[in-house]
Coordinates of C-alpha atoms (C1' of nucleotides) in Angstrom, one line a residue:
Chain A
X110 CA 0.0 0.0 0.0
X111 CA 3.1 2.2 0.4
X112 CA 3.3 4.8 -2.4
X113 CA 6.2 6.8 -1.1
X114 CA 9.5 5.6 -2.5
X115 CA 10.8 5.4 1.0
X116 CA 14.5 4.7 0.9
X117 CA 15.1 1.8 3.2
X118 CA 18.3 1.0 5.0
X119 CA 21.1 -1.0 3.3
X120 CA 20.2 -4.4 4.8
X121 CA 16.7 -4.2 3.1
X122 CA 18.0 -3.4 -0.3
X123 CA 16.2 -4.7 -3.4
X124 CA 17.1 -8.4 -3.6
X125 CA 19.3 -9.0 -6.6
X126 CA 18.9 -8.3 -10.3
X127 CA 18.7 -4.6 -11.0
X128 CA 16.2 -5.1 -13.9
X129 CA 14.0 -7.9 -12.7
X130 CA 10.6 -7.6 -14.0
X131 CA 7.6 -9.1 -12.1
X132 CA 8.7 -7.7 -8.8
X133 CA 6.8 -9.2 -6.0
X134 CA 4.6 -7.0 -3.7
X135 CA 7.5 -7.6 -1.2
X136 CA 5.7 -8.9 1.8
X137 CA 6.4 -6.6 4.8
X138 CA 9.5 -7.8 6.5
X139 CA 8.6 -10.5 9.1
X140 CA 8.1 -8.2 12.0
X141 CA 9.1 -9.9 15.2
X142 CA 7.6 -9.6 18.5
X143 CA 10.3 -7.4 19.9
X144 CA 10.3 -4.6 17.3
X145 CA 10.2 -1.1 18.5
X146 CA 9.5 0.5 15.2
X147 CA 6.0 1.4 16.3
X148 CA 7.2 3.2 19.3
X149 CA 9.9 4.9 17.3
X150 CA 7.2 6.2 14.9
X151 CA 5.0 7.3 17.7
X152 CA 7.8 9.3 19.3
X153 CA 8.9 10.8 16.0
X154 CA 5.3 11.8 15.4
X155 CA 5.0 13.3 18.8
X156 CA 8.2 15.4 18.5
X157 CA 7.9 16.4 14.8
X158 CA 4.4 17.7 15.6
X159 CA 5.5 19.7 18.6
X160 CA 8.8 21.0 17.3
X161 CA 8.9 20.5 13.6
X162 CA 11.4 18.5 11.6
X163 CA 14.5 20.7 12.0
X164 CA 13.7 21.4 15.6
X165 CA 13.9 17.7 16.5
X166 CA 17.1 15.7 16.7
X167 CA 17.3 12.0 16.2
X168 CA 18.8 11.7 19.7
X169 CA 15.8 13.4 21.1
X170 CA 13.5 10.9 19.4
X171 CA 15.3 7.7 20.4
X172 CA 16.1 8.9 23.9
X173 CA 12.5 8.8 25.0
X174 CA 12.1 5.2 24.1
X175 CA 15.5 4.1 25.4
X176 CA 17.1 3.5 22.1
X177 CA 20.5 4.5 20.8
X178 CA 20.9 6.9 17.9
X179 CA 22.5 4.4 15.6
X180 CA 19.7 2.0 16.0
X181 CA 17.4 4.3 14.1
X182 CA 19.3 3.5 10.9
X183 CA 18.3 -0.1 11.0
X184 CA 14.8 1.0 10.3
X185 CA 15.4 4.0 8.1
X186 CA 18.2 5.1 5.8
X187 CA 18.0 8.7 6.9
X188 CA 16.1 11.0 9.3
X189 CA 14.1 12.3 6.4
X190 CA 12.8 8.9 5.6
X191 CA 11.6 8.6 9.2
X192 CA 9.6 11.8 8.6
X193 CA 8.3 10.4 5.4
X194 CA 7.0 7.3 7.2
X195 CA 5.3 9.3 9.8
X196 CA 3.8 11.6 7.2
X197 CA 2.4 8.7 5.2
X198 CA 0.9 7.2 8.3
X199 CA -0.6 10.6 9.1
X200 CA -2.2 10.9 5.6
X201 CA -3.5 7.4 6.0
X202 CA -5.2 8.1 9.3
X203 CA -6.9 11.2 8.2
X204 CA -8.0 9.6 5.0
X205 CA -9.5 6.7 6.8
X206 CA -11.3 8.9 9.2
X207 CA -12.7 11.2 6.6
X208 CA -13.8 8.4 4.3
X209 CA -15.4 6.7 7.2
X210 CA -17.3 9.8 8.1
X211 CA -18.7 10.6 4.7
X212 CA -19.7 7.0 4.0
X213 CA -22.6 7.1 6.3
X214 CA -23.9 10.5 5.0
X215 CA -26.0 11.3 2.1
X216 CA -26.5 14.7 0.5
X217 CA -23.6 16.7 -0.8
X218 CA -23.5 19.4 1.9
X219 CA -23.9 16.9 4.7
X220 CA -21.1 14.8 3.3
X221 CA -18.8 17.9 3.0
X222 CA -19.7 18.9 6.6
X223 CA -18.9 15.4 7.9
X224 CA -15.6 15.4 6.1
X225 CA -14.6 18.7 7.6
X226 CA -15.5 17.6 11.1
X227 CA -13.6 14.4 10.7
X228 CA -10.7 16.3 9.2
X229 CA -10.7 18.7 12.2
X230 CA -11.0 16.0 14.8
X231 CA -8.1 14.2 13.4
X232 CA -6.1 17.4 13.2
X233 CA -6.9 18.8 16.6
X234 CA -7.9 16.2 19.0
X235 CA -6.6 12.9 17.6
X236 CA -3.2 11.7 16.7
X237 CA 0.1 13.3 16.4
X238 CA 0.5 11.7 13.0
X239 CA -2.2 13.7 11.4
X240 CA -0.9 16.9 12.9
X241 CA 2.5 16.3 11.3
X242 CA 0.9 16.4 7.9
X243 CA -0.2 19.9 8.4
X244 CA 2.7 21.1 10.5
X245 CA 5.7 20.0 8.5
X246 CA 6.3 21.6 5.1
X247 CA 7.4 19.3 2.4
X248 CA 10.0 21.9 1.4
X249 CA 11.7 21.4 4.7
X250 CA 12.6 17.9 3.8
X251 CA 14.0 18.1 0.2
X252 CA 14.9 14.5 -0.2
X253 CA 11.3 13.3 0.2
X254 CA 9.4 16.4 -0.6
X255 CA 7.8 15.1 -3.9
X256 CA 6.5 12.1 -2.1
X257 CA 4.9 14.2 0.6
X258 CA 3.3 16.6 -1.8
X259 CA 1.9 13.6 -3.8
X260 CA 0.5 12.2 -0.6
X261 CA -1.2 15.4 0.4
X262 CA -2.5 16.0 -3.1
X263 CA -4.0 12.6 -3.2
X264 CA -5.7 13.2 0.1
X265 CA -7.1 16.5 -1.0
X266 CA -8.7 14.7 -3.9
X267 CA -11.3 13.6 -1.5
X268 CA -12.3 17.2 -1.1
X269 CA -12.2 17.9 -4.8
X270 CA -14.8 15.2 -5.2
X271 CA -16.9 16.5 -2.3
X272 CA -16.9 20.0 -3.6
X273 CA -17.6 18.8 -7.2
X274 CA -20.8 17.2 -5.9
X275 CA -22.2 20.4 -4.5
X276 CA -25.2 21.8 -6.3
X277 CA -23.9 25.1 -7.3
X278 CA -24.7 27.7 -9.9
X279 CA -22.9 27.1 -13.2
X280 CA -19.5 28.8 -13.4
X281 CA -18.8 28.9 -9.7
X282 CA -15.2 28.6 -8.9
X283 CA -15.0 25.4 -6.9
X284 CA -11.3 25.6 -6.5
X285 CA -11.5 28.8 -4.5
X286 CA -14.2 27.2 -2.5
X287 CA -12.1 24.2 -1.6
X288 CA -8.9 26.2 -0.9
X289 CA -10.7 28.6 1.4
X290 CA -12.4 25.9 3.3
X291 CA -9.3 23.7 3.7
X292 CA -7.2 26.7 4.5
X293 CA -9.5 27.8 7.3
X294 CA -9.6 24.3 8.7
X295 CA -5.8 23.7 8.6
X296 CA -5.0 27.1 10.1
X297 CA -7.1 26.2 13.1
X298 CA -4.2 24.2 14.3
X299 CA -2.6 27.6 15.1
X300 CA -5.3 29.0 17.4
X301 CA -7.1 25.9 18.6
X302 CA -7.0 25.2 22.3
X303 CA -8.3 22.0 23.8
X304 CA -11.1 22.6 26.3
X305 CA -12.0 26.1 25.0
X306 CA -12.6 25.1 21.3
X307 CA -14.5 22.2 19.9
X308 CA -13.6 20.6 16.6
X309 CA -17.1 19.5 15.7
X310 CA -18.5 23.0 16.4
X311 CA -15.8 24.6 14.3
X312 CA -16.4 22.4 11.4
X313 CA -20.2 22.9 11.4
X314 CA -19.7 26.7 11.7
X315 CA -17.3 27.0 8.9
X316 CA -19.3 25.0 6.5
X317 CA -22.4 26.9 7.4
X318 CA -20.6 30.2 6.8
X319 CA -19.4 29.1 3.4
X320 CA -22.8 27.7 2.4
X321 CA -25.1 30.6 3.5
X322 CA -22.7 33.4 4.0
X323 CA -22.7 35.5 7.1
X324 CA -26.2 36.2 8.4
X325 CA -27.1 39.7 7.4
X326 CA -29.6 41.8 9.4
X327 CA -33.3 42.3 8.8
X328 CA -33.8 39.4 6.3
Chain B
X142 CA 8.4 52.2 18.9
X143 CA 9.9 48.9 19.7
X144 CA 7.6 46.8 21.9
X145 CA 9.5 43.6 21.9
X146 CA 11.8 43.3 24.8
X147 CA 14.6 42.5 22.4
X148 CA 17.7 41.4 24.3
X149 CA 20.5 43.5 22.9
X150 CA 24.1 42.5 22.9
X151 CA 26.3 43.3 25.9
X152 CA 27.8 46.5 24.6
X153 CA 24.4 48.1 24.4
X154 CA 23.4 47.2 27.9
X155 CA 21.2 49.5 30.0
X156 CA 23.4 52.3 31.1
X157 CA 23.9 52.1 34.9
X158 CA 21.5 52.1 37.8
X159 CA 19.3 49.1 37.8
X160 CA 16.3 50.9 39.2
X161 CA 16.5 54.3 37.4
X162 CA 13.1 55.8 36.9
X163 CA 12.4 58.2 34.1
X164 CA 14.2 56.2 31.5
X165 CA 14.8 58.1 28.3
X166 CA 13.3 56.9 25.0
X167 CA 16.8 55.8 24.2
X168 CA 17.5 57.3 20.8
X169 CA 18.5 54.7 18.3
X170 CA 22.2 54.1 18.4
X171 CA 24.0 56.6 16.1
X172 CA 23.9 54.5 12.9
X173 CA 27.0 55.3 11.0
X174 CA 27.4 55.2 7.3
X175 CA 29.0 51.8 7.3
X176 CA 26.4 49.7 9.0
X177 CA 25.3 46.5 7.5
X178 CA 22.5 45.8 9.9
X179 CA 19.8 46.5 7.2
X180 CA 21.4 44.0 4.9
X181 CA 21.7 41.5 7.7
X182 CA 18.0 41.8 8.4
X183 CA 17.1 41.5 4.8
X184 CA 19.1 38.3 4.4
X185 CA 17.7 36.9 7.6
X186 CA 14.2 37.6 6.4
X187 CA 14.9 36.0 3.1
X188 CA 16.2 32.8 4.6
X189 CA 13.9 32.5 7.5
X190 CA 11.0 32.8 5.1
X191 CA 12.4 30.2 2.7
X192 CA 13.7 27.7 5.2
X193 CA 12.2 28.5 8.6
X194 CA 14.1 29.4 11.8
X195 CA 15.7 26.0 12.6
X196 CA 16.4 25.4 9.0
X197 CA 18.6 28.4 8.7
X198 CA 22.0 28.7 10.3
X199 CA 23.7 32.0 11.2
X200 CA 26.6 31.1 8.9
X201 CA 24.2 30.9 6.0
X202 CA 22.8 34.3 6.8
X203 CA 26.0 36.2 7.2
X204 CA 27.7 34.4 4.3
X205 CA 25.6 36.0 1.6
X206 CA 26.5 39.4 2.8
X207 CA 30.2 38.7 3.3
X208 CA 30.1 38.9 7.0
X209 CA 31.6 36.6 9.6
X210 CA 29.4 34.6 12.0
X211 CA 30.7 36.3 15.1
X212 CA 29.9 39.8 13.8
X213 CA 26.2 39.0 14.1
X214 CA 26.6 39.2 17.8
X215 CA 27.5 42.8 17.7
X216 CA 24.0 43.5 16.6
X217 CA 22.1 40.8 18.5
X218 CA 22.6 38.9 21.6
X219 CA 21.3 35.7 20.1
X220 CA 20.0 34.2 16.9
X221 CA 16.5 34.3 18.4
X222 CA 16.7 38.0 18.8
X223 CA 17.5 38.4 15.1
X224 CA 14.4 36.5 14.4
X225 CA 12.5 38.7 16.7
X226 CA 13.7 41.8 14.9
X227 CA 12.7 40.5 11.6
X228 CA 9.4 39.4 12.9
X229 CA 8.7 42.8 14.4
X230 CA 9.6 44.5 11.1
X231 CA 7.3 42.1 9.4
X232 CA 4.3 42.9 11.6
X233 CA 5.1 46.6 11.1
X234 CA 5.1 46.3 7.3
X235 CA 1.8 44.4 7.1
X236 CA 0.2 46.7 9.6
X237 CA 1.2 49.8 7.6
X238 CA 0.0 48.3 4.4
X239 CA -3.4 47.2 5.8
X240 CA -4.0 50.4 7.7
X241 CA -3.2 52.4 4.6
X242 CA -5.5 50.3 2.5
X243 CA -8.5 50.7 4.7
X244 CA -8.0 54.4 5.3
X245 CA -9.2 55.3 1.9
X246 CA -12.3 53.1 2.0
X247 CA -15.7 53.6 3.6
X248 CA -18.3 51.0 4.3
X249 CA -17.6 48.1 6.6
X250 CA -17.5 45.4 3.9
X251 CA -15.4 47.4 1.6
X252 CA -12.9 48.1 4.3
X253 CA -12.7 44.5 5.3
X254 CA -12.1 43.5 1.7
X255 CA -9.4 46.1 1.3
X256 CA -7.7 44.9 4.4
X257 CA -7.8 41.3 3.2
X258 CA -6.3 42.2 -0.2
X259 CA -3.6 44.3 1.4
X260 CA -2.9 41.4 3.8
X261 CA -2.6 39.0 1.0
X262 CA -0.4 41.3 -1.2
X263 CA 2.0 41.7 1.7
X264 CA 1.9 38.0 2.4
X265 CA 2.3 36.7 -1.1
X266 CA 3.9 39.2 -3.4
X267 CA 5.6 41.7 -1.2
X268 CA 8.4 41.4 1.3
X269 CA 10.1 38.5 3.0
X270 CA 9.5 40.1 6.3
X271 CA 5.8 39.8 6.2
X272 CA 6.0 36.1 5.1
X273 CA 8.2 35.3 8.1
X274 CA 5.4 36.4 10.4
X275 CA 3.1 33.7 8.9
X276 CA 5.8 31.1 8.3
X277 CA 7.6 31.0 11.7
X278 CA 5.8 29.7 14.7
X279 CA 6.4 31.5 17.9
X280 CA 6.7 28.2 19.7
X281 CA 9.8 27.5 17.6
X282 CA 11.6 30.4 19.3
X283 CA 11.0 29.9 23.0
X284 CA 13.1 32.8 24.3
X285 CA 11.1 35.4 22.4
X286 CA 7.8 33.6 21.8
X287 CA 5.7 35.8 24.1
X288 CA 6.8 38.9 22.3
X289 CA 6.0 37.4 18.9
X290 CA 2.6 36.3 20.0
X291 CA 1.9 39.8 21.4
X292 CA 2.9 41.4 18.1
X293 CA 0.7 39.1 16.1
X294 CA -2.2 39.6 18.5
X295 CA -1.9 43.3 18.2
X296 CA -1.9 43.1 14.5
X297 CA -5.0 40.9 14.4
X298 CA -6.8 43.5 16.5
X299 CA -7.2 45.4 13.3
X300 CA -9.3 42.6 12.0
X301 CA -11.2 42.4 15.2
X302 CA -12.2 46.0 14.7
X303 CA -13.1 45.5 11.0
X304 CA -15.3 42.5 11.8
X305 CA -16.9 44.3 14.7
X306 CA -18.0 47.0 12.3
X307 CA -19.9 44.6 10.0
X308 CA -23.6 45.0 10.0
X309 CA -24.6 41.5 11.1
X310 CA -27.6 39.9 12.7
X311 CA -27.5 40.0 16.5
X312 CA -25.8 37.1 18.1
X313 CA -23.5 36.2 15.1
X314 CA -20.2 34.7 16.1
X315 CA -17.8 37.3 14.9
X316 CA -14.8 35.4 16.3
X317 CA -15.4 32.4 14.0
X318 CA -15.9 34.7 11.1
X319 CA -12.5 36.3 11.7
X320 CA -10.7 33.1 12.4
X321 CA -12.1 31.5 9.3
X322 CA -11.2 34.4 7.1
X323 CA -7.7 35.0 8.4
X324 CA -7.0 31.2 8.4
X325 CA -8.0 31.0 4.7
X326 CA -5.9 34.0 3.9
X327 CA -2.8 32.8 5.8
X328 CA -2.9 29.3 4.5
X329 CA -2.8 30.6 0.9
X330 CA 0.9 30.9 1.5
X331 CA 1.0 27.2 1.1
X332 CA -0.6 26.9 -2.4
X333 CA -0.1 30.3 -3.9
X334 CA 2.1 30.4 -7.0
X335 CA 3.2 33.7 -8.5
X336 CA 1.9 34.1 -12.1
X337 CA -0.9 31.6 -11.7
X338 CA -2.6 33.1 -8.8
X339 CA -3.4 36.7 -8.0
X340 CA -3.6 38.2 -4.5
X341 CA -6.2 40.8 -5.2
X342 CA -8.5 38.2 -6.9
X343 CA -8.2 35.8 -4.0
X344 CA -9.0 38.5 -1.4
X345 CA -12.1 39.6 -3.3
X346 CA -13.3 36.0 -3.8
X347 CA -12.8 35.0 -0.2
X348 CA -14.6 38.0 1.2
X349 CA -17.4 37.5 -1.3
X350 CA -17.8 33.9 -0.3
X351 CA -18.0 34.8 3.3
X352 CA -20.4 37.6 2.8
X353 CA -23.0 35.9 0.5
X354 CA -22.1 32.3 0.8
X355 CA -21.6 30.1 -2.2
X356 CA -24.0 30.9 -5.0
X357 CA -26.8 28.3 -5.0
X358 CA -28.6 27.2 -8.2
X359 CA -32.0 28.7 -9.5
X360 CA -32.2 31.7 -7.2
Chain C
dT108 C1' 44.4 66.6 14.4
dC109 C1' 43.4 63.4 17.7
dA110 C1' 41.0 60.6 21.0
dT111 C1' 36.8 57.9 20.8
dT112 C1' 34.0 54.2 19.5
dG113 C1' 31.0 51.9 16.3
dG114 C1' 31.4 48.0 13.5
dC115 C1' 33.5 44.2 12.3
dC116 C1' 37.4 40.6 11.8
dG117 C1' 39.9 36.3 13.1
dA118 C1' 40.1 32.5 15.4
dA119 C1' 38.6 29.8 18.3
dC120 C1' 35.2 27.1 21.6
dA121 C1' 32.1 23.5 23.5
dA122 C1' 28.3 21.2 22.4
dG123 C1' 25.3 19.1 19.2
dT124 C1' 24.3 17.2 14.4
dG125 C1' 23.2 13.1 11.3
dT126 C1' 25.4 9.0 10.2
dT127 C1' 28.6 4.6 9.8
dT128 C1' 30.5 0.4 11.2
dG129 C1' 31.6 -3.8 13.7
dT130 C1' 29.8 -6.4 17.1
dT131 C1' 26.5 -8.4 20.3
dT132 C1' 22.0 -10.1 21.8
dT133 C1' 17.5 -11.8 20.9
dT134 C1' 14.1 -14.3 18.4
dA135 C1' 11.9 -17.5 15.0
dG136 C1' 12.0 -21.7 12.2
dC137 C1' 13.9 -26.1 11.3
Chain D
dG72 C1' 19.2 -27.4 20.3
dC73 C1' 21.1 -25.3 16.4
dT74 C1' 21.3 -21.8 13.1
dA75 C1' 20.3 -17.7 10.5
dA76 C1' 18.3 -13.6 10.5
dA77 C1' 16.3 -9.6 13.0
dA78 C1' 17.0 -5.9 16.1
dA79 C1' 19.7 -3.2 18.6
dC80 C1' 24.2 -1.9 21.0
dA81 C1' 28.6 0.6 21.5
dA82 C1' 31.5 3.7 20.0
dA83 C1' 33.0 6.4 17.2
dC84 C1' 33.2 9.7 12.8
dA85 C1' 33.3 14.0 10.3
dC86 C1' 30.9 18.0 10.4
dT87 C1' 27.9 21.8 11.8
dT88 C1' 25.8 24.4 15.3
dG89 C1' 25.4 28.9 18.1
dT90 C1' 28.4 31.7 20.5
dT91 C1' 32.6 34.2 22.8
dC92 C1' 36.4 37.3 22.9
dG93 C1' 40.4 40.1 22.1
dG94 C1' 42.1 43.0 18.8
dC95 C1' 41.9 46.1 14.7
dC96 C1' 40.5 49.9 11.7
dA97 C1' 37.9 53.5 9.6
dA98 C1' 34.8 57.0 10.6
dT99 C1' 33.2 60.6 13.6
dG100 C1' 32.8 64.6 16.6
dA101 C1' 35.5 67.8 19.2

DNA sequence: TCATTGGCCGAACAAGTGTTTGTTTTTAGC
DNA sequence: GCTAAAAACAAACACTTGTTCGGCCAATGA
């Protein structure tokens, strides 16, 4: 399912012939019981989210799970590939959540609203992985930037579809609509504070504002 | 005019008595002919905007203006204070631009629109300074974070006023309105591409969407 | 003309960076 | 129980990071 060309460490290099056609799906490496890759990813997500990519050192990441810096390079060829893995998982989680939310809804506007709420919940109250997707700029990680952009674009395709389904007057600029909505949603990461704000309420409010406009007086 | 408690280098320390009342406005240090502080700030803004704070080293900054790393510390006590200076200048520039734009407009909605367009122009097509304000997160620069937040909050007060002036139905949540609008505007930094997109058009479009809502069919 | 000092150089410092390599321990399959 | 691979250790490497500090020189105001 992995679409990023994630550069793996040397020991996991492609088997043999450089031009072997019919490459197997390459079953995920056995995965033993004692494998701290999940914890490694969790910690990386936590720190990348809180401090960004350049603001987080590999020592910081491995320290909190009692691992040594060098051990990271058994799992990933470089720090940037660790970020790529976290990012991919983040996109995966948001996608799942959003797709799940819209599946049970009918009606273009209700589906869009459900998607926005799910997007926000994942972004504000859920996992660190999702937040990394919004927090870290692909340009900060040159080696894997194209992969990250591709992932994000593919995710936003969901919203392209949702907006396309809206019953709008002919000639309406649906791109602006989408960009405005997603921008407002994503930026909420800046001002959102748990307890004070509520993801569901924000999502509903923003969609309503976009749908009906701001309520004008004496109407 | 400086509101950030910008920690200056040692040679510019407060004169003498620790508890001297009636402190002079402290006229800006003489500023000789040969002073490359402006170029230093320009380069810092350029790089902080493109690569973020942690992604930019002090050597990178001074190198492009043929300065040595140590010389930076004649002007600033720390790298973080350089960022603070750039940030402050950025807020100053956006503020000037926005205030200038709304001064010549009457009518609450027209003023808001003018402000958004000016905000976007500064953010997308104008100076690096303004972009730093949106790009760099205060949390990335702990030592001066409070100052940065205060600056940004003070700037956003302009929009609080503009939104407060809108003729809306009683009970409308003006905070959501403002957050949605500013969020959408700020996030445009992510997808905007010079040539393809146009700041003025984006501003007009977003304000229109917020005012009237999306145009529904057969109305 | 001369003392003053703003502005910067030159050279280093200690700490931290991502990464490599050889080796050891642990686990799974036969 | 033996073996082969997985997973991680231990210890370094080469380099970059932000920062310090003494000295130097040109410009400035008297």
